[in-house]
CSV table of C-alpha atoms in Angstrom, one decimal:
chain,number,residue,atom,x,y,z
A,27,MET,CA,0.2,-0.2,0.0
A,28,ALA,CA,1.7,3.0,-0.9
A,29,ILE,CA,1.4,5.9,1.5
A,30,SER,CA,1.8,9.6,0.3
A,31,GLN,CA,4.2,12.4,1.8
A,32,PRO,CA,1.6,13.7,3.8
A,33,ALA,CA,0.4,10.9,5.2
A,34,LEU,CA,3.6,10.1,6.6
A,35,LEU,CA,4.2,13.6,8.0
A,36,LEU,CA,1.0,13.5,9.5
A,37,LEU,CA,2.1,9.6,11.3
A,38,PHE,CA,5.4,11.6,12.7
A,39,LEU,CA,3.3,14.3,14.3
A,40,VAL,CA,1.1,12.0,15.8
A,41,SER,CA,3.6,9.8,17.8
A,42,GLY,CA,5.8,13.1,18.6
A,43,ALA,CA,3.0,14.2,20.4
A,44,THR,CA,2.3,11.1,22.5
A,45,LEU,CA,5.9,11.5,23.2
A,46,ALA,CA,5.5,14.8,24.6
A,47,VAL,CA,2.6,13.8,26.2
A,48,SER,CA,4.6,10.9,28.4
A,49,ARG,CA,7.3,13.8,29.1
A,50,ALA,CA,5.1,16.3,30.5
A,51,ALA,CA,3.7,13.3,32.8
A,52,GLU,CA,7.4,12.9,34.2
A,53,ASN,CA,7.9,16.6,34.2
A,54,ASP,CA,4.5,17.2,36.3
A,55,GLU,CA,6.1,14.4,38.9
A,56,ASP,CA,8.6,16.5,39.4
A,57,ALA,CA,7.3,20.1,39.8
A,58,PHE,CA,5.5,18.6,43.2
A,59,PRO,CA,7.7,18.5,45.6
A,60,GLU,CA,5.6,19.7,47.9
A,61,ARG,CA,3.3,16.3,47.8
A,62,GLU,CA,6.7,14.6,48.1
A,63,PHE,CA,7.2,16.0,51.3
A,64,LEU,CA,3.5,15.9,52.5
A,65,TYR,CA,4.2,12.3,52.0
A,66,ALA,CA,7.7,11.8,53.9
A,67,GLY,CA,5.9,11.0,57.1
A,68,ARG,CA,3.9,8.3,55.6
A,69,GLU,CA,4.3,4.7,53.8
A,70,ARG,CA,3.6,5.6,49.9
A,71,ARG,CA,1.5,2.9,48.4
A,72,SER,CA,3.0,0.7,45.6
A,73,VAL,CA,2.6,2.1,42.5
A,74,ASP,CA,1.9,0.0,39.0
A,75,PRO,CA,4.7,0.9,36.4
A,76,PRO,CA,2.9,3.0,33.6
A,77,GLN,CA,1.6,0.8,30.7
A,78,ALA,CA,2.6,2.7,27.3
A,79,ASP,CA,0.0,4.6,25.7
A,80,LYS,CA,-1.9,3.5,23.0
A,81,CYS,CA,-3.6,5.5,19.8
A,82,SER,CA,-6.9,3.2,19.3
A,83,TYR,CA,-7.0,4.8,16.1
A,84,THR,CA,-5.4,6.8,13.4
A,85,PHE,CA,-7.0,9.3,10.9
A,86,ILE,CA,-5.5,10.6,7.8
A,87,VAL,CA,-6.6,13.8,7.4
A,88,PRO,CA,-5.9,16.8,5.2
A,89,GLN,CA,-2.1,18.4,5.3
A,90,ARG,CA,-2.9,21.7,7.4
A,91,LYS,CA,-0.3,23.0,10.4
A,92,VAL,CA,-0.3,21.5,13.4
A,93,THR,CA,0.0,23.5,15.9
A,94,GLY,CA,-0.6,21.8,19.8
A,95,ALA,CA,-0.8,17.4,20.1
A,96,ILE,CA,-3.1,15.5,18.6
A,97,CYS,CA,-3.3,12.5,21.0
A,98,VAL,CA,-4.3,13.1,24.2
A,99,ASN,CA,-4.7,10.5,27.1
A,100,SER,CA,-7.6,11.5,28.9
A,101,LYS,CA,-6.4,9.3,32.1
A,102,GLU,CA,-4.8,10.0,35.3
A,103,PRO,CA,-1.4,8.7,36.6
A,104,ASP,CA,-1.5,6.4,39.6
A,105,ALA,CA,1.2,8.7,41.4
A,106,ILE,CA,-0.7,11.6,41.0
A,107,LEU,CA,-3.4,10.3,42.6
A,108,GLU,CA,-1.4,8.7,45.6
A,109,ASN,CA,0.2,12.1,46.1
A,110,ARG,CA,-3.1,13.7,46.3
A,111,VAL,CA,-3.5,15.7,49.9
A,112,THR,CA,-6.5,14.6,51.3
A,113,LYS,CA,-9.1,16.9,53.4
A,114,GLN,CA,-8.6,15.3,56.6
A,115,GLU,CA,-5.2,15.5,56.3
A,116,LEU,CA,-5.2,19.4,55.5
A,117,GLU,CA,-7.6,19.8,58.7
A,118,LEU,CA,-4.8,17.8,60.8
A,119,LEU,CA,-2.1,20.6,59.2
A,120,ASN,CA,-4.4,23.1,60.8
A,121,GLY,CA,-4.2,21.8,63.8
A,122,GLU,CA,-0.7,21.5,64.4
A,123,LEU,CA,-0.8,25.2,63.3
A,124,LEU,CA,-3.5,26.7,64.8
A,125,LYS,CA,-1.1,24.7,68.4
A,126,GLN,CA,1.8,26.4,66.8
A,127,LYS,CA,0.2,29.7,66.8
A,128,ARG,CA,-1.4,29.5,69.9
A,129,GLN,CA,1.9,28.8,71.1
A,130,ILE,CA,3.7,31.6,69.6
A,131,GLU,CA,1.3,34.2,71.3
A,132,THR,CA,1.9,31.9,74.4
A,133,LEU,CA,5.5,32.7,74.3
A,134,GLN,CA,4.8,36.3,73.2
A,135,GLN,CA,2.3,37.2,75.6
A,136,LEU,CA,5.6,35.5,78.7
A,137,VAL,CA,8.2,37.5,76.3
A,138,GLU,CA,5.7,40.9,77.3
A,139,VAL,CA,5.4,39.3,81.4
A,140,ASP,CA,9.1,39.2,80.9
A,141,GLY,CA,9.7,42.9,80.0
A,142,GLY,CA,7.4,44.2,83.0
A,143,VAL,CA,9.3,41.9,85.2
A,144,VAL,CA,12.7,43.7,83.9
A,145,ASN,CA,11.1,46.7,83.7
A,146,GLU,CA,10.2,46.0,87.4
A,147,VAL,CA,13.7,45.0,88.4
A,148,LYS,CA,14.9,47.7,86.9
A,149,LEU,CA,13.2,50.6,89.2
A,150,LEU,CA,13.8,48.1,92.1
A,151,ARG,CA,17.6,48.8,91.8
A,152,LYS,CA,17.2,52.6,90.5
A,153,GLU,CA,15.0,52.5,94.5
A,154,SER,CA,17.5,50.8,96.0
A,155,ARG,CA,20.4,52.6,95.0
A,156,ASN,CA,18.4,55.2,96.3
A,157,MET,CA,17.7,54.0,99.4
A,158,ASN,CA,21.7,52.7,99.3
A,159,SER,CA,22.2,57.2,99.4
A,160,ARG,CA,19.4,57.9,101.8
A,161,VAL,CA,20.8,55.2,104.1
A,162,THR,CA,24.8,56.1,103.8
A,163,GLN,CA,23.3,60.2,104.8
A,164,LEU,CA,21.6,59.0,107.4
A,165,TYR,CA,24.5,57.2,108.9
A,166,MET,CA,27.0,59.9,108.5
A,167,GLN,CA,24.0,61.8,110.4
A,168,LEU,CA,24.5,59.2,113.2
A,169,LEU,CA,28.3,59.4,113.4
A,170,HIS,CA,27.8,63.2,113.0
A,171,GLU,CA,25.5,63.6,115.9
A,172,ILE,CA,27.6,60.8,117.9
A,173,ILE,CA,30.8,62.7,117.5
A,174,ARG,CA,28.8,65.9,118.4
A,175,LYS,CA,27.4,64.3,121.5
A,176,ARG,CA,30.9,62.7,122.6
A,177,ASP,CA,32.6,66.5,122.1
A,178,ASN,CA,29.2,67.8,123.8
A,179,ALA,CA,29.7,64.9,127.1
A,180,LEU,CA,33.8,66.1,127.0
A,181,GLU,CA,32.8,69.7,127.3
A,182,LEU,CA,30.3,68.5,129.9
A,183,SER,CA,33.1,66.7,131.5
A,184,GLN,CA,35.5,69.6,131.6
A,185,LEU,CA,32.7,71.7,132.9
A,186,GLU,CA,31.7,69.6,135.1
A,187,SER,CA,35.8,69.7,136.4
A,188,ARG,CA,36.0,73.8,136.5
A,189,ILE,CA,33.1,73.8,138.5
A,190,LEU,CA,34.7,71.3,140.6
A,191,ASN,CA,38.4,73.4,141.2
A,192,HIS,CA,35.8,76.8,141.6
A,193,THR,CA,34.2,74.9,144.4
A,194,THR,CA,37.7,73.9,145.8
A,195,GLU,CA,38.9,77.5,145.1
A,196,MET,CA,36.1,78.7,147.0
A,197,LEU,CA,36.1,76.3,149.9
A,198,GLN,CA,39.9,77.8,150.2
A,199,LEU,CA,38.6,80.5,150.4
A,200,THR,CA,36.3,80.5,152.6
A,201,ASN,CA,38.9,78.6,155.4
A,202,ARG,CA,41.6,81.7,154.7
A,203,TYR,CA,38.8,84.3,155.3
A,204,LYS,CA,38.2,82.4,158.5
A,205,ASP,CA,41.4,82.3,159.9
A,206,LEU,CA,41.9,86.5,158.5
A,207,GLU,CA,39.0,87.1,160.6
A,208,HIS,CA,40.1,85.1,164.0
A,209,LYS,CA,43.8,87.0,163.2
A,210,TYR,CA,41.1,90.2,163.8
A,211,GLN,CA,39.2,89.1,166.8
A,212,HIS,CA,43.0,88.5,168.0
A,213,LEU,CA,44.1,92.1,166.5
A,214,ALA,CA,41.1,94.0,168.2
A,215,ALA,CA,41.5,92.1,171.6
A,216,LEU,CA,44.8,92.9,171.7
A,217,ALA,CA,44.2,96.4,170.8
A,218,GLY,CA,41.2,96.9,173.4
A,219,ASN,CA,44.1,95.3,175.7
A,220,GLN,CA,46.7,98.1,174.9
A,221,THR,CA,44.1,100.9,175.8
A,222,THR,CA,43.0,99.4,179.0
A,223,VAL,CA,46.9,99.4,179.8
A,224,ILE,CA,47.3,102.7,178.3
A,225,ALA,CA,44.4,104.5,180.2
A,226,GLN,CA,45.4,102.7,183.6
A,227,LEU,CA,49.2,103.8,183.6
A,228,GLU,CA,47.8,107.1,183.2
A,229,GLU,CA,45.7,107.0,186.3
A,230,HIS,CA,48.2,105.4,187.9
A,231,CYS,CA,50.8,108.7,187.0
A,232,LEU,CA,47.9,111.0,188.5
A,233,ARG,CA,48.0,109.8,191.9
A,234,MET,CA,51.3,109.6,192.2
A,235,PRO,CA,52.0,112.8,194.8
A,236,VAL,CA,54.3,115.6,193.8
A,237,ARG,CA,58.0,116.0,195.3
A,238,PRO,CA,60.0,119.2,195.4
A,239,ALA,CA,62.8,118.0,193.7
A,240,PRO,CA,61.8,115.0,192.1
A,241,GLN,CA,64.0,112.1,190.2
A,242,PRO,CA,63.2,111.5,186.9
A,243,ALA,CA,61.3,108.5,186.9
A,244,PRO,CA,61.9,105.5,184.8
A,245,PRO,CA,60.8,105.2,181.4
A,246,ILE,CA,58.3,102.9,181.4
A,247,LEU,CA,58.6,100.6,178.2
A,248,VAL,CA,55.2,99.4,176.8
A,249,PRO,CA,55.6,95.8,174.5
A,250,ALA,CA,56.0,96.6,171.2
A,251,VAL,CA,52.7,96.3,169.0
A,252,PRO,CA,52.8,96.0,164.9
A,253,ALA,CA,50.8,99.4,163.9
A,254,VAL,CA,48.2,97.8,162.9
A,255,PRO,CA,44.8,99.8,161.9
A,256,ILE,CA,41.7,99.3,162.7
A,257,ARG,CA,39.6,99.0,160.2
A,258,PRO,CA,36.6,97.0,158.6
A,259,PHE,CA,38.2,94.0,157.0
A,260,GLN,CA,37.8,93.7,153.4
A,261,PRO,CA,39.5,90.1,152.0
A,262,THR,CA,40.8,89.8,148.6
A,263,PHE,CA,40.1,87.3,146.5
A,264,PRO,CA,42.8,85.9,144.1
A,265,ARG,CA,42.8,86.6,140.0
A,266,HIS,CA,42.3,83.4,138.3
A,267,THR,CA,44.9,85.1,135.2
A,268,ASN,CA,47.7,84.9,138.1
A,269,GLN,CA,46.8,82.5,140.7
A,270,MET,CA,50.0,81.0,140.8
A,271,THR,CA,51.2,83.9,142.6
A,272,ASN,CA,48.3,85.4,144.6
A,273,GLU,CA,47.3,81.9,145.7
A,274,ILE,CA,50.7,80.1,146.3
A,275,GLN,CA,51.6,84.1,147.8
A,276,SER,CA,48.7,84.1,150.3
A,277,ASP,CA,49.2,80.5,151.3
A,278,GLN,CA,52.5,80.9,152.0
A,279,ASN,CA,51.7,84.7,154.0
A,280,HIS,CA,49.0,82.9,155.7
A,281,LYS,CA,51.8,79.9,157.1
A,282,ALA,CA,54.1,83.2,157.9
A,283,LEU,CA,51.8,84.8,160.3
A,284,PRO,CA,50.9,82.7,163.8
A,285,PRO,CA,48.3,84.5,165.3
A,286,PRO,CA,49.6,86.4,168.4
A,287,PRO,CA,49.4,85.5,172.7
A,288,LEU,CA,46.8,87.4,173.7
A,289,PRO,CA,48.3,89.5,176.3
A,290,THR,CA,47.2,90.4,179.7
A,291,MET,CA,49.2,92.7,181.5
A,292,PRO,CA,52.5,94.0,180.3
A,293,THR,CA,55.4,92.0,182.8
A,294,GLY,CA,58.7,93.6,180.8
A,295,THR,CA,60.7,94.6,177.9
A,296,HIS,CA,60.9,92.8,174.6
A,297,SER,CA,61.9,94.0,171.4
A,298,PRO,CA,59.7,93.3,168.2
A,299,SER,CA,58.9,90.0,166.8
A,300,THR,CA,61.9,89.0,163.9
A,301,THR,CA,61.0,86.9,161.1
A,302,ASP,CA,63.5,84.2,159.8
A,303,LYS,CA,63.1,84.9,155.5
A,304,PRO,CA,65.9,84.6,153.9
A,305,SER,CA,67.6,87.6,151.8
A,306,GLY,CA,66.9,88.1,148.6
A,307,PRO,CA,66.5,87.9,145.7
A,308,PHE,CA,68.8,84.7,144.4
A,309,LYS,CA,69.3,83.8,141.0
A,310,ASP,CA,68.3,80.0,141.6
A,311,CYS,CA,68.9,77.7,145.1
A,312,LEU,CA,72.4,76.9,144.1
A,313,GLU,CA,73.2,81.2,144.2
A,314,ALA,CA,71.4,81.3,147.7
A,315,LEU,CA,73.1,78.2,149.3
A,316,ASP,CA,76.5,79.7,148.6
A,317,GLU,CA,75.7,82.8,150.6
A,318,GLY,CA,74.7,80.4,153.7
A,319,HIS,CA,71.5,79.6,153.1
A,320,GLY,CA,71.8,75.9,153.7
A,321,ASN,CA,67.7,74.8,155.0
A,322,SER,CA,65.2,73.8,152.1
A,323,GLY,CA,62.0,76.0,152.3
A,324,MET,CA,60.5,78.6,149.8
A,325,TYR,CA,62.8,81.6,148.7
A,326,LEU,CA,62.7,84.1,146.7
A,327,VAL,CA,63.6,84.0,143.2
A,328,LYS,CA,65.0,86.4,140.5
A,329,PRO,CA,66.7,85.1,137.3
A,330,GLU,CA,68.9,87.3,135.2
A,331,ASN,CA,67.9,89.7,132.2
A,332,THR,CA,64.4,89.4,133.9
A,333,ASN,CA,62.4,91.5,136.6
A,334,ARG,CA,60.0,88.5,137.0
A,335,LEU,CA,60.0,87.2,140.4
A,336,MET,CA,58.8,83.8,142.2
A,337,GLN,CA,58.7,82.1,145.0
A,338,VAL,CA,60.1,78.3,144.6
A,339,TRP,CA,60.8,75.7,146.9
A,340,CYS,CA,65.1,75.2,147.5
A,341,ASP,CA,65.7,71.7,148.7
A,342,GLN,CA,69.4,72.4,150.2
A,343,ARG,CA,70.1,68.6,151.3
A,344,HIS,CA,69.7,66.6,148.6
A,345,ASP,CA,73.2,66.1,147.8
A,346,PRO,CA,74.8,68.6,146.5
A,347,GLY,CA,72.0,70.5,147.3
A,348,GLY,CA,71.0,74.2,145.3
A,349,TRP,CA,68.1,72.4,144.2
A,350,THR,CA,65.1,74.6,142.8
A,351,VAL,CA,62.0,72.7,142.3
A,352,ILE,CA,59.9,73.0,139.5
A,353,GLN,CA,57.2,69.9,140.6
A,354,ARG,CA,56.1,68.2,143.4
A,355,ARG,CA,53.9,65.2,143.8
A,356,GLN,CA,52.6,63.4,147.2
A,357,ASP,CA,49.1,63.1,147.7
A,358,GLY,CA,46.8,64.2,145.4
A,359,SER,CA,45.5,67.5,146.8
A,360,VAL,CA,45.9,69.7,143.7
A,361,ASN,CA,44.2,69.0,140.3
A,362,PHE,CA,46.9,68.7,137.5
A,363,PHE,CA,44.2,68.7,135.1
A,364,ARG,CA,44.4,72.6,133.4
A,365,ASN,CA,44.6,75.0,130.9
A,366,TRP,CA,47.4,76.1,128.8
A,367,GLU,CA,47.0,79.9,131.0
A,368,THR,CA,47.3,78.0,134.7
A,369,TYR,CA,50.2,75.7,133.3
A,370,LYS,CA,51.7,79.0,132.5
A,371,GLN,CA,51.6,81.0,135.3
A,372,GLY,CA,51.8,77.7,137.7
A,373,PHE,CA,49.7,76.2,140.3
A,374,GLY,CA,49.9,74.6,143.2
A,375,ASN,CA,51.4,75.3,147.3
A,376,ILE,CA,54.6,75.3,148.0
A,377,ASP,CA,55.3,73.8,150.2
A,378,GLY,CA,53.1,70.5,149.0
A,379,GLU,CA,52.1,69.9,144.9
A,380,TYR,CA,52.6,72.5,143.1
A,381,TRP,CA,53.6,73.6,139.5
A,382,LEU,CA,56.2,75.9,139.0
A,383,GLY,CA,54.8,77.9,135.9
A,384,LEU,CA,55.7,77.2,131.9
A,385,GLU,CA,57.0,80.9,132.1
A,386,ASN,CA,59.1,80.6,135.3
A,387,LEU,CA,60.7,77.4,133.8
A,388,TYR,CA,61.6,79.2,131.0
A,389,TRP,CA,63.2,82.5,132.4
A,390,LEU,CA,64.7,79.9,134.7
A,391,THR,CA,66.7,77.6,131.9
A,392,ASN,CA,67.8,80.1,130.1
A,393,GLN,CA,70.2,82.0,132.2
A,394,GLY,CA,72.5,79.3,132.2
A,395,THR,CA,72.9,75.5,131.4
A,396,TYR,CA,70.5,73.8,133.9
A,397,LYS,CA,70.3,69.8,134.5
A,398,LEU,CA,67.5,68.1,135.0
A,399,LEU,CA,66.6,65.7,138.5
A,400,VAL,CA,63.6,63.4,138.3
A,401,VAL,CA,63.6,61.0,142.1
A,402,MET,CA,60.5,58.7,142.2
A,403,GLU,CA,58.5,56.8,144.6
A,404,ASP,CA,56.3,53.9,144.5
A,405,TRP,CA,54.0,52.9,147.0
A,406,SER,CA,56.0,50.0,148.6
A,407,GLY,CA,58.7,52.6,149.0
A,408,ARG,CA,61.3,52.2,146.8
A,409,LYS,CA,63.1,55.8,145.6
A,410,VAL,CA,64.8,55.6,142.2
A,411,PHE,CA,65.7,58.5,140.0
A,412,ALA,CA,66.5,60.1,136.3
A,413,GLU,CA,69.0,62.4,135.4
A,414,TYR,CA,69.5,65.0,132.5
A,415,ALA,CA,72.7,66.2,131.8
A,416,SER,CA,70.9,69.5,129.9
A,417,PHE,CA,67.1,70.5,130.8
A,418,ARG,CA,65.7,74.1,129.5
A,419,VAL,CA,62.4,75.2,127.6
A,420,GLU,CA,61.9,77.6,124.5
A,421,PRO,CA,59.6,80.6,125.4
A,422,GLU,CA,56.1,80.5,124.4
A,423,ALA,CA,56.0,81.4,120.9
A,424,GLU,CA,57.8,77.8,120.5
A,425,PHE,CA,55.1,76.8,122.8
A,426,TYR,CA,57.5,75.8,125.0
A,427,LYS,CA,59.7,73.2,123.6
A,428,LEU,CA,61.3,71.1,125.9
A,429,ARG,CA,65.7,70.3,125.4
A,430,VAL,CA,66.5,67.7,126.9
A,431,GLY,CA,69.6,65.5,127.5
A,432,ARG,CA,71.3,62.8,128.1
A,433,TYR,CA,70.0,60.6,130.4
A,434,HIS,CA,71.7,58.8,133.7
A,435,GLY,CA,70.4,57.0,136.6
A,436,ASN,CA,67.8,54.0,137.9
A,437,ALA,CA,64.9,54.8,136.9
A,438,GLY,CA,64.8,54.3,133.2
A,439,ASP,CA,64.8,56.6,130.5
A,440,SER,CA,60.9,57.5,129.8
A,441,LEU,CA,61.7,61.7,129.4
A,442,THR,CA,64.0,61.6,125.8
A,443,TRP,CA,61.1,60.7,123.6
A,444,HIS,CA,59.8,63.5,124.4
A,445,ASN,CA,62.8,65.8,123.8
A,446,GLY,CA,61.7,68.5,121.1
A,447,LYS,CA,58.0,68.1,121.8
A,448,GLN,CA,55.7,71.1,122.6
A,449,PHE,CA,53.5,71.5,125.4
A,450,THR,CA,50.2,70.6,125.4
A,451,THR,CA,47.1,71.4,127.2
A,452,LEU,CA,43.2,70.4,127.1
A,453,ASP,CA,42.5,73.2,125.4
A,454,ARG,CA,46.3,73.6,123.7
A,455,ASP,CA,47.2,70.7,121.5
A,456,HIS,CA,50.6,70.6,119.9
A,457,ASP,CA,51.2,66.6,119.9
A,458,MET,CA,51.9,64.7,117.2
A,459,TYR,CA,48.7,62.5,117.8
A,460,THR,CA,45.7,63.1,115.5
A,461,GLY,CA,43.5,63.8,118.9
A,462,ASN,CA,44.7,65.7,121.8
A,463,CYS,CA,47.0,64.1,124.1
A,464,ALA,CA,45.9,65.9,127.0
A,465,HIS,CA,42.3,64.7,127.2
A,466,TYR,CA,43.2,61.2,127.0
A,467,GLN,CA,46.6,61.8,130.0
A,468,LYS,CA,44.4,64.0,131.7
A,469,GLY,CA,47.6,66.4,132.7
A,470,GLY,CA,49.6,69.0,130.8
A,471,TRP,CA,53.2,67.7,129.6
A,472,TRP,CA,55.7,67.8,126.5
A,473,TYR,CA,53.0,64.8,124.5
A,474,ASN,CA,53.9,62.8,121.1
A,475,SER,CA,51.3,61.0,120.6
A,476,CYS,CA,50.7,60.3,123.4
A,477,ALA,CA,53.2,59.6,126.3
A,478,HIS,CA,56.0,57.0,128.0
A,479,SER,CA,55.8,59.2,130.9
A,480,ASN,CA,53.2,61.2,132.6
A,481,LEU,CA,53.9,63.1,135.6
A,482,ASN,CA,50.7,65.6,135.5
A,483,GLY,CA,48.2,63.2,135.2
A,484,VAL,CA,45.5,61.8,137.9
A,485,TRP,CA,47.1,61.0,141.5
A,486,TYR,CA,46.0,57.5,142.3
A,487,ARG,CA,46.2,56.2,145.8
A,488,GLY,CA,47.3,52.3,146.2
A,489,GLY,CA,50.1,52.2,142.5
A,490,HIS,CA,48.0,50.5,140.4
A,491,TYR,CA,44.6,51.7,138.5
A,492,ARG,CA,41.5,51.4,136.7
A,493,SER,CA,41.3,53.6,134.0
A,494,ARG,CA,40.0,53.3,130.3
A,495,TYR,CA,43.2,55.7,129.7
A,496,GLN,CA,46.6,55.6,130.9
A,497,ASP,CA,46.2,58.8,132.8
A,498,GLY,CA,47.9,58.3,135.9
A,499,VAL,CA,51.3,59.7,137.2
A,500,TYR,CA,53.7,57.4,135.7
A,501,TRP,CA,56.8,57.0,134.5
A,502,ALA,CA,56.8,53.6,132.0
A,503,GLU,CA,60.3,52.6,132.4
A,504,PHE,CA,59.7,52.5,136.0
A,505,ARG,CA,56.4,50.8,136.8
A,506,GLY,CA,54.7,51.0,133.4
A,507,GLY,CA,51.5,53.4,132.0
A,508,ALA,CA,49.1,51.5,134.5
A,509,TYR,CA,50.7,52.3,137.8
A,510,SER,CA,50.3,55.6,139.9
A,511,LEU,CA,53.7,56.8,141.8
A,512,LYS,CA,53.5,57.9,145.3
A,513,LYS,CA,55.5,60.6,145.0
A,514,VAL,CA,57.5,62.9,142.3
A,515,ILE,CA,59.6,65.9,142.8
A,516,MET,CA,61.3,67.3,139.5
A,517,MET,CA,64.2,69.5,140.5
A,518,ILE,CA,66.9,71.8,138.4
A,519,ARG,CA,70.3,72.8,138.9
A,520,PRO,CA,72.8,74.5,136.9
A,521,ASN,CA,75.3,71.5,135.4
A,522,SER,CA,78.7,71.6,137.0
A,523,ASN,CA,79.6,68.3,134.4
A,524,THR,CA,78.8,65.7,137.4
A,525,PHE,CA,75.6,63.9,137.5
A,526,HIS,CA,74.3,63.2,140.9
């Protein structure tokens, strides 16, 4: 059978179209990866191999231009049916998506809550910082109040000490006034007796008969009576600015004038009473000794290059004599917790406990080379001494700075540590300590920071004492800082290059 050329062309086109449809089906399977993803978790049903498509009929049509496939297979492959997604699977997927959405919303809410918590934590931290600053401020205020109260307590204790000192001085003045009043009564009685004697003598003279040639009668001698004006007694009180001169001199004048006996009638003649007061003034006690005054006692001293007069106690018995006592502690009768002005002028009783005065020390020790002798005694009767080859204090412009020389003795050296230090009192702080050593040591001294010796401290009876601070009369190298000595004497003498 002969086939024409147009018929061959038509057969070729039909077979090409069929091949194109089969290839399109294969490409269609590759074009749906999502379906394979949806069936990844399930077993896929086995698919029978596709059967080759066959054309049932062959049409011969007139020759025309072919624009598409002529033979189309209307059957879908089983693989495509297997890859289809069912409605139930879509609902399950939607349910999973809803659950995930709800979890995401829950997480968002948690994030929002956590953000609020973070903000609250930030606010709490800020408030904590504010509270810390406020607590610090309150603590500083409390500390300031504590310091202020402590200062007030210290001022109160100082005020109480001053009140006690003034009370003691007033009692002393009262006793002196009573003694002077008693003396005045004695003098008034003496004057009355003398008036009575004079009246009796005048009456006796008038009763005597007149003789023609009278012999000159022997003179009738009347006992000498000191001229004391009869006037109201006006006591004088010592001033606080010159406490050393007035208080000490008034004590000695009081002791130098004992009340005279009450005479009745003159029985004889006697000369006016004389005093044992030595001549003077002297440069120091050694000069008094060189002029023949070998008895220990009160002497009037006038240092060179000054018109300053002072009463001192001269110790002429302590070998070799000529010692000027500048400080003495023996019974605790005098309070040594004084201010700067009092330590400058001096205080106490010359024949008892006293401090000569920083200004007096300056004038005494700067007229020559003097040495210092410190004699101490504890409560068991043991006596020791400490001697320094030189002793001098600077003027007040240098706050009476201490200068001591080489040590010698058996008490131990507790003063060299204070060498070159300025004098400190409760109202003038010149020590090396951050606080005021005079407040803690309860005295005045050449404190360093603070003391190895405190001879102007509190006199405690019995030696060992209990106190918050070491404020007794102590010499650290002798009995330690917690032992208050019984007796202490500080004396100076011109240095003859010989030790005691």
